[in-house]
Short mmCIF file of C-alpha atoms in Angstrom, two decimals:
data_model
loop_
_atom_site.label_atom_id
_atom_site.label_comp_id
_atom_site.label_asym_id
_atom_site.label_seq_id
_atom_site.Cartn_x
_atom_site.Cartn_y
_atom_site.Cartn_z
CA MET A 1 20.66 -99.42 -23.12
CA LYS A 2 17.70 -100.07 -20.87
CA PRO A 3 18.12 -99.42 -17.14
CA SER A 4 19.13 -102.46 -15.05
CA LYS A 5 16.17 -101.83 -12.75
CA PRO A 6 12.86 -100.14 -13.56
CA VAL A 7 12.88 -96.44 -12.76
CA ILE A 8 10.49 -94.44 -10.59
CA LEU A 9 10.87 -90.72 -11.27
CA THR A 10 9.30 -87.79 -9.49
CA GLY A 11 10.05 -84.10 -9.16
CA VAL A 12 10.68 -82.42 -5.82
CA ARG A 13 9.90 -78.77 -5.31
CA ALA A 14 12.51 -76.25 -6.48
CA ASN A 15 11.18 -73.03 -4.98
CA ASN A 16 8.47 -71.52 -2.79
CA ASP A 17 7.82 -71.91 0.89
CA ILE A 18 6.67 -75.41 1.79
CA HIS A 19 3.59 -75.88 3.96
CA ILE A 20 2.30 -78.89 5.86
CA GLY A 21 0.00 -79.76 2.97
CA ASN A 22 3.07 -80.20 0.74
CA TYR A 23 4.91 -82.04 3.48
CA PHE A 24 2.25 -84.62 4.33
CA GLY A 25 0.65 -84.80 0.88
CA ALA A 26 3.79 -85.08 -1.25
CA ILE A 27 7.15 -84.98 0.52
CA LEU A 28 6.61 -87.70 3.12
CA PRO A 29 4.92 -90.08 0.65
CA ILE A 30 7.84 -89.60 -1.76
CA VAL A 31 10.42 -90.23 0.96
CA ASP A 32 8.55 -93.28 2.26
CA MET A 33 8.11 -94.64 -1.26
CA ALA A 34 11.80 -94.13 -2.04
CA LYS A 35 12.91 -96.01 1.06
CA ARG A 36 10.48 -98.90 0.57
CA ARG A 37 10.97 -99.42 -3.16
CA SER A 38 14.68 -98.68 -3.63
CA SER A 39 15.64 -102.36 -3.46
CA ASP A 40 13.61 -103.12 -6.59
CA PHE A 41 13.70 -99.76 -8.42
CA ASP A 42 16.05 -96.91 -9.19
CA ILE A 43 14.49 -93.84 -7.57
CA ASN A 44 15.08 -90.57 -9.45
CA LEU A 45 14.18 -87.54 -7.37
CA PHE A 46 14.92 -84.50 -9.50
CA ILE A 47 14.65 -80.85 -8.58
CA PRO A 48 12.80 -79.15 -11.48
CA ASP A 49 14.59 -75.82 -11.23
CA LEU A 50 14.05 -75.02 -14.92
CA HIS A 51 10.32 -75.57 -14.52
CA SER A 52 10.28 -72.94 -11.79
CA PHE A 53 10.76 -70.27 -14.47
CA THR A 54 7.31 -70.92 -15.94
CA THR A 55 5.70 -68.53 -13.45
CA PRO A 56 7.09 -65.29 -11.98
CA ILE A 57 9.59 -65.93 -9.15
CA ASP A 58 12.26 -64.07 -7.21
CA HIS A 59 15.35 -65.29 -9.05
CA SER A 60 17.69 -63.90 -6.39
CA LYS A 61 16.31 -66.47 -3.94
CA LEU A 62 16.09 -69.48 -6.25
CA TYR A 63 19.51 -71.04 -5.60
CA ASP A 64 19.14 -70.95 -1.82
CA SER A 65 15.54 -72.15 -2.10
CA ILE A 66 16.61 -75.20 -4.10
CA LEU A 67 19.15 -76.21 -1.46
CA ASN A 68 16.75 -75.50 1.39
CA ASN A 69 14.09 -77.72 -0.14
CA ALA A 70 16.66 -80.50 -0.56
CA ARG A 71 17.39 -80.04 3.14
CA ILE A 72 13.67 -80.44 3.90
CA TYR A 73 13.55 -83.79 2.10
CA THR A 74 16.60 -84.87 4.08
CA ALA A 75 15.00 -83.77 7.36
CA ALA A 76 11.92 -85.76 6.32
CA GLY A 77 14.06 -88.89 6.28
CA LEU A 78 15.48 -89.18 2.75
CA PRO A 79 18.54 -91.47 3.07
CA LEU A 80 21.41 -89.74 1.28
CA ASP A 81 23.62 -92.83 1.53
CA ASN A 82 21.27 -95.03 -0.52
CA GLU A 83 22.89 -95.44 -3.96
CA ALA A 84 19.60 -96.45 -5.59
CA ILE A 85 18.12 -93.04 -4.73
CA HIS A 86 19.30 -90.22 -6.98
CA LEU A 87 18.79 -86.56 -6.04
CA TYR A 88 19.70 -84.12 -8.80
CA ARG A 89 19.00 -80.68 -10.23
CA GLN A 90 17.35 -80.63 -13.63
CA SER A 91 19.51 -77.73 -14.82
CA ARG A 92 22.73 -79.66 -14.10
CA VAL A 93 21.82 -82.23 -16.75
CA PRO A 94 21.81 -80.23 -20.04
CA ALA A 95 20.28 -83.14 -21.96
CA HIS A 96 16.88 -82.19 -20.49
CA SER A 97 16.83 -78.95 -22.48
CA GLU A 98 18.15 -80.42 -25.73
CA LEU A 99 15.76 -83.36 -25.74
CA ALA A 100 12.90 -80.97 -24.97
CA TRP A 101 13.76 -78.96 -28.09
CA ILE A 102 13.85 -82.08 -30.27
CA LEU A 103 10.49 -83.20 -28.86
CA ASP A 104 9.13 -79.68 -29.42
CA CYS A 105 9.70 -80.12 -33.12
CA PHE A 106 7.51 -83.24 -33.20
CA THR A 107 4.74 -81.73 -31.06
CA GLY A 108 1.70 -79.97 -32.49
CA PHE A 109 0.79 -76.48 -31.35
CA GLY A 110 -2.77 -77.66 -30.85
CA GLU A 111 -1.63 -80.40 -28.46
CA MET A 112 -0.15 -77.82 -26.11
CA GLY A 113 -3.12 -75.50 -26.54
CA ARG A 114 -5.43 -78.20 -25.21
CA MET A 115 -3.51 -78.64 -21.96
CA THR A 116 -5.90 -77.69 -19.17
CA GLN A 117 -3.19 -76.73 -16.68
CA PHE A 118 -1.91 -74.05 -19.07
CA LYS A 119 -5.43 -72.72 -19.48
CA ASP A 120 -6.09 -72.78 -15.74
CA LYS A 121 -2.83 -71.07 -14.79
CA SER A 122 -3.22 -68.47 -17.53
CA HIS A 123 -6.76 -67.62 -16.46
CA LYS A 124 -5.72 -67.50 -12.80
CA PHE A 125 -2.86 -65.15 -13.63
CA LEU A 126 -5.13 -62.84 -15.61
CA ASP A 127 -7.68 -62.84 -12.79
CA GLU A 128 -4.95 -61.88 -10.32
CA ILE A 129 -3.80 -59.06 -12.58
CA ASP A 130 -7.38 -57.79 -12.91
CA SER A 131 -7.81 -57.80 -9.14
CA LYS A 132 -4.48 -56.11 -8.36
CA ILE A 133 -4.29 -53.39 -11.02
CA HIS A 134 -6.66 -50.70 -9.80
CA LEU A 135 -4.86 -47.60 -10.99
CA PRO A 136 -4.82 -46.44 -14.62
CA THR A 137 -1.90 -47.96 -16.49
CA SER A 138 -0.63 -47.69 -20.02
CA ARG A 139 -1.68 -50.30 -22.56
CA GLN A 140 1.98 -51.20 -23.12
CA LYS A 141 2.62 -51.72 -19.39
CA ALA A 142 -0.44 -53.94 -19.08
CA GLN A 143 0.69 -56.00 -22.08
CA ASP A 144 4.19 -56.35 -20.60
CA ILE A 145 2.75 -57.70 -17.34
CA VAL A 146 0.59 -60.23 -19.17
CA HIS A 147 3.29 -61.28 -21.62
CA THR A 148 5.91 -61.90 -18.93
CA GLY A 149 3.40 -63.70 -16.69
CA ILE A 150 2.07 -66.09 -19.34
CA SER A 151 5.28 -67.33 -20.89
CA VAL A 152 6.13 -69.70 -23.72
CA GLY A 153 7.76 -71.79 -21.00
CA LEU A 154 4.40 -72.24 -19.27
CA PHE A 155 2.81 -73.18 -22.60
CA ASN A 156 5.62 -75.63 -23.35
CA TYR A 157 5.91 -77.09 -19.85
CA PRO A 158 4.60 -80.58 -20.79
CA VAL A 159 7.33 -81.08 -23.40
CA LEU A 160 10.12 -80.45 -20.90
CA MET A 161 8.30 -82.73 -18.46
CA ALA A 162 8.27 -85.43 -21.14
CA ALA A 163 12.03 -85.01 -21.60
CA ASP A 164 12.52 -85.26 -17.82
CA ILE A 165 10.81 -88.65 -17.88
CA LEU A 166 12.02 -90.15 -21.16
CA LEU A 167 15.73 -89.45 -20.64
CA TYR A 168 15.84 -92.04 -17.87
CA GLY A 169 13.38 -94.62 -19.17
CA ALA A 170 11.07 -94.03 -16.22
CA THR A 171 8.25 -96.55 -16.04
CA TYR A 172 6.42 -95.10 -13.06
CA VAL A 173 5.84 -91.40 -12.41
CA PRO A 174 3.60 -90.45 -9.47
CA VAL A 175 1.61 -87.38 -10.53
CA GLY A 176 -1.28 -85.42 -9.13
CA ASP A 177 -4.59 -84.99 -10.90
CA ASP A 178 -3.38 -81.73 -12.47
CA GLN A 179 -0.48 -83.57 -14.16
CA THR A 180 -2.21 -86.64 -15.58
CA GLN A 181 -2.78 -84.96 -18.94
CA HIS A 182 0.95 -84.21 -19.15
CA LEU A 183 1.80 -87.83 -18.43
CA GLU A 184 -0.54 -88.95 -21.20
CA PHE A 185 1.20 -86.49 -23.53
CA THR A 186 4.53 -88.07 -22.54
CA ARG A 187 3.17 -91.45 -23.56
CA ASP A 188 1.84 -89.99 -26.84
CA ILE A 189 5.09 -88.28 -27.86
CA SER A 190 7.22 -91.30 -26.93
CA GLU A 191 5.03 -93.65 -28.96
CA ARG A 192 5.05 -91.18 -31.87
CA MET A 193 8.86 -91.00 -31.85
CA ASN A 194 9.15 -94.78 -31.54
CA ARG A 195 6.88 -95.29 -34.56
CA LYS A 196 8.88 -92.83 -36.63
CA PHE A 197 12.44 -93.66 -35.56
CA GLY A 198 12.37 -97.09 -33.94
CA ASP A 199 12.80 -98.13 -30.33
CA LEU A 200 13.98 -94.83 -28.82
CA PHE A 201 12.08 -94.56 -25.56
CA ILE A 202 10.58 -96.66 -22.79
CA VAL A 203 6.92 -95.64 -22.65
CA PRO A 204 5.65 -94.88 -19.12
CA LYS A 205 2.72 -96.89 -17.83
CA PRO A 206 -0.79 -95.46 -18.40
CA VAL A 207 -2.30 -93.26 -15.69
CA ALA A 208 -4.63 -95.99 -14.42
CA GLN A 209 -1.70 -98.37 -13.90
CA GLN A 210 0.28 -95.59 -12.22
CA HIS A 211 -2.49 -95.07 -9.66
CA GLN A 212 -2.79 -98.81 -9.12
CA PHE A 213 0.96 -99.15 -8.63
CA PHE A 214 1.37 -96.30 -6.16
CA GLY A 215 -1.89 -96.85 -4.32
CA ASN A 216 -1.41 -95.76 -0.71
CA ASP A 217 1.82 -93.94 -1.57
CA GLN A 218 -0.39 -90.93 -2.27
CA GLY A 219 -0.82 -88.77 0.83
CA LEU A 220 -3.87 -87.08 2.30
CA ARG A 221 -4.68 -83.67 0.89
CA ILE A 222 -4.79 -81.15 3.73
CA LYS A 223 -7.28 -78.34 3.24
CA ASP A 224 -7.05 -74.62 3.96
CA LEU A 225 -7.76 -73.91 7.64
CA MET A 226 -9.97 -70.92 6.88
CA ASN A 227 -11.66 -72.35 3.78
CA PRO A 228 -11.64 -76.16 4.10
CA ALA A 229 -13.44 -76.51 0.77
CA LYS A 230 -10.12 -75.89 -1.01
CA LYS A 231 -6.67 -77.39 -0.58
CA MET A 232 -4.03 -75.66 1.48
CA SER A 233 -2.05 -73.43 -0.87
CA LYS A 234 0.73 -70.87 -0.69
CA SER A 235 -1.41 -68.60 -2.89
CA ASP A 236 -3.61 -67.79 0.11
CA ASP A 237 -2.87 -64.07 0.41
CA SER A 238 -3.78 -63.79 4.09
CA GLY A 239 -1.67 -66.76 5.15
CA LYS A 240 -4.15 -67.49 7.94
CA GLY A 241 -5.27 -70.79 6.44
CA VAL A 242 -1.78 -72.11 5.72
CA ILE A 243 0.83 -73.54 8.09
CA PHE A 244 4.32 -73.29 6.64
CA LEU A 245 7.15 -75.50 7.85
CA GLY A 246 9.01 -72.33 8.79
CA ASP A 247 6.19 -70.90 10.92
CA GLU A 248 6.89 -70.28 14.58
CA PRO A 249 5.11 -73.02 16.57
CA GLU A 250 3.19 -70.38 18.52
CA ALA A 251 1.95 -68.76 15.31
CA ALA A 252 0.81 -72.13 13.98
CA HIS A 253 -0.99 -72.77 17.27
CA LYS A 254 -2.98 -69.56 16.79
CA LYS A 255 -3.87 -70.50 13.20
CA ILE A 256 -5.30 -73.84 14.34
CA MET A 257 -7.30 -72.17 17.12
CA SER A 258 -8.79 -69.80 14.51
CA ALA A 259 -9.61 -72.55 12.01
CA THR A 260 -13.09 -72.59 10.48
CA THR A 261 -15.37 -75.29 11.88
CA ASP A 262 -19.20 -75.42 11.83
CA SER A 263 -22.31 -74.92 13.95
CA LEU A 264 -23.18 -78.60 14.43
CA GLY A 265 -21.34 -78.72 17.72
CA LYS A 266 -20.07 -82.29 17.66
CA VAL A 267 -16.81 -83.72 16.34
CA GLN A 268 -17.49 -86.06 13.42
CA TYR A 269 -15.63 -87.02 10.27
CA ASP A 270 -17.89 -85.76 7.49
CA ARG A 271 -16.09 -84.12 4.57
CA ASP A 272 -19.33 -82.83 3.04
CA ASN A 273 -21.02 -81.32 6.08
CA GLN A 274 -18.10 -80.77 8.48
CA PRO A 275 -15.06 -80.13 6.27
CA GLY A 276 -13.21 -78.03 8.85
CA ILE A 277 -13.44 -80.59 11.65
CA SER A 278 -12.66 -83.40 9.21
CA ASN A 279 -9.56 -81.53 8.08
CA LEU A 280 -8.36 -81.12 11.67
CA LEU A 281 -8.86 -84.84 12.32
CA GLU A 282 -6.63 -85.60 9.34
CA VAL A 283 -3.99 -83.08 10.44
CA LEU A 284 -3.95 -84.57 13.94
CA THR A 285 -3.51 -88.08 12.53
CA LEU A 286 -0.65 -87.00 10.28
CA VAL A 287 1.37 -85.16 12.94
CA ARG A 288 0.97 -88.15 15.27
CA GLN A 289 2.18 -90.52 12.57
CA ASP A 290 5.16 -88.24 11.94
CA ALA A 291 5.98 -88.48 15.65
CA GLY A 292 6.26 -92.24 15.26
CA LYS A 293 2.87 -93.19 16.64
CA ASP A 294 1.12 -96.16 15.06
CA VAL A 295 -2.26 -94.52 14.55
CA SER A 296 -4.74 -94.48 11.67
CA LEU A 297 -7.28 -91.85 10.68
CA GLU A 298 -10.02 -94.24 11.76
CA GLN A 299 -8.49 -94.50 15.24
CA THR A 300 -8.28 -90.72 15.57
CA ILE A 301 -11.90 -90.36 14.50
CA SER A 302 -12.97 -92.99 17.02
CA GLU A 303 -11.05 -91.25 19.81
CA TYR A 304 -12.70 -87.86 19.32
CA ALA A 305 -16.08 -88.64 17.72
CA GLY A 306 -18.87 -87.00 19.68
CA MET A 307 -16.67 -84.46 21.48
CA GLU A 308 -18.78 -81.33 21.88
CA ARG A 309 -16.29 -78.62 22.81
CA TYR A 310 -14.64 -77.55 19.56
CA GLY A 311 -12.26 -75.24 21.42
CA ASP A 312 -10.86 -78.15 23.43
CA PHE A 313 -10.47 -80.26 20.29
CA LYS A 314 -8.73 -77.43 18.44
CA ARG A 315 -6.34 -77.00 21.36
CA ILE A 316 -5.36 -80.67 21.19
CA VAL A 317 -4.65 -80.34 17.47
CA ALA A 318 -2.85 -77.01 17.92
CA ASP A 319 -0.60 -78.38 20.67
CA GLU A 320 0.45 -81.36 18.57
CA VAL A 321 0.99 -79.28 15.41
CA ALA A 322 3.18 -76.87 17.37
CA GLU A 323 5.17 -79.82 18.73
CA PHE A 324 5.51 -81.26 15.23
CA LEU A 325 6.91 -77.96 13.91
CA ALA A 326 9.37 -77.61 16.79
CA ASN A 327 10.65 -81.14 16.23
CA PHE A 328 10.84 -80.79 12.46
CA GLN A 329 12.68 -77.47 12.67
CA ALA A 330 15.20 -79.07 15.03
CA ARG A 331 15.77 -81.90 12.53
CA LEU A 332 16.15 -79.36 9.73
CA ALA A 333 18.76 -77.42 11.69
CA ALA A 334 20.75 -80.62 12.15
CA VAL A 335 20.93 -81.47 8.43
CA ASP A 336 24.46 -81.74 7.04
CA ASP A 337 24.63 -79.32 4.10
CA GLN A 338 27.91 -80.80 2.91
CA ALA A 339 26.29 -84.23 2.67
CA ILE A 340 23.51 -82.75 0.50
CA GLU A 341 26.00 -81.05 -1.82
CA SER A 342 27.92 -84.30 -2.13
CA LYS A 343 24.73 -86.27 -2.90
CA LEU A 344 23.67 -83.75 -5.55
CA GLU A 345 27.06 -83.78 -7.28
CA SER A 346 27.30 -87.57 -7.24
CA SER A 347 23.77 -88.04 -8.57
CA GLU A 348 24.24 -85.37 -11.23
CA HIS A 349 27.39 -87.11 -12.47
CA ASP A 350 25.53 -90.42 -12.78
CA MET A 351 22.42 -88.87 -14.33
CA ASN A 352 24.45 -87.06 -16.99
CA ILE A 353 25.85 -90.41 -18.11
CA VAL A 354 22.39 -91.97 -18.37
CA ALA A 355 20.75 -88.92 -19.97
CA ASN A 356 23.52 -88.39 -22.52
CA GLU A 357 23.26 -91.99 -23.65
CA THR A 358 19.55 -91.49 -24.36
CA LEU A 359 20.17 -88.14 -26.02
CA HIS A 360 22.89 -89.56 -28.29
CA ARG A 361 20.54 -92.34 -29.37
CA VAL A 362 17.89 -89.74 -30.24
CA GLN A 363 20.40 -87.47 -32.00
CA THR A 364 21.50 -90.37 -34.16
CA ALA A 365 17.92 -91.32 -34.98
CA VAL A 366 16.97 -87.79 -36.09
CA GLY A 367 20.12 -87.30 -38.18
CA LEU A 368 22.27 -85.16 -35.89
CA ARG A 369 24.87 -87.89 -35.34
CA ARG A 370 26.16 -91.05 -37.01
#
């Protein structure tokens, strides 16, 4: 059975500390998109807790991290009472894992080997190991570190992602540039299965149509405060270039005041020649928008263009970022945990019904059922 309304599906973070780059670049756009489009689409926001195993994590903190990140989406404005918006944990719908195994068996090893994200993450992990292991270590210990860090799960990640999408007949899936190859694989494997077994899956729209559909739903990409040539990332070991949602407002203020700028001495929006100042202009615009102000990036640029005292400009940004954090943390503290648990359980009940229907259809097609 095809869904009564077309489905938009996207994953929300399952673990890790969330920084303002995640918040403004992904979380807020997802929440805004869900609220605006829920009258015409079913919105599936799933927490990919099984995917979190693909890289080393602290498993003792995972459960609490999942719930805390659901709280962050709620504090960002996700309406828990909207029945067209579904918030669910991947692991609570077992059909994800079973469909992934079936799809595995129709996927070529070479297809997964060509996935650039696997190559990039593997190389990054090996580089980190090389930089951190300075003392002599046994060959076996070194192999154990590498083998547990680069897992089969990381290699196989795109197949589980395909199952996440195909179980619900999702037409639109907003993905970043690092996930477009995985979305194309999802299209490939769904078309392959449809050719072999009949009309099993709804094929997601091509990447170009996805970008056209979502358009401005994609948020700005905040850069690292100390190295504005790269995006803000939790992997920054020093933490000086990253503002986490849990940072004390005073600590965030200091990070902004220490942000890298340039020697040109005049505020201008120029990503190539003044990336640090340009980044701060974007941050200032975003925190003002979050405060309910009707302001565009162009208006912020116009307001401060030509300002010659970088310290004064940084202080303006730092003050408003600190105020944003204080307000957000107050909203987070006011979130009703019981309402989140209720939303998760209700959505997971509904999603199991939908996913099992798809899985049974696939099981019948491949000979596991009659």
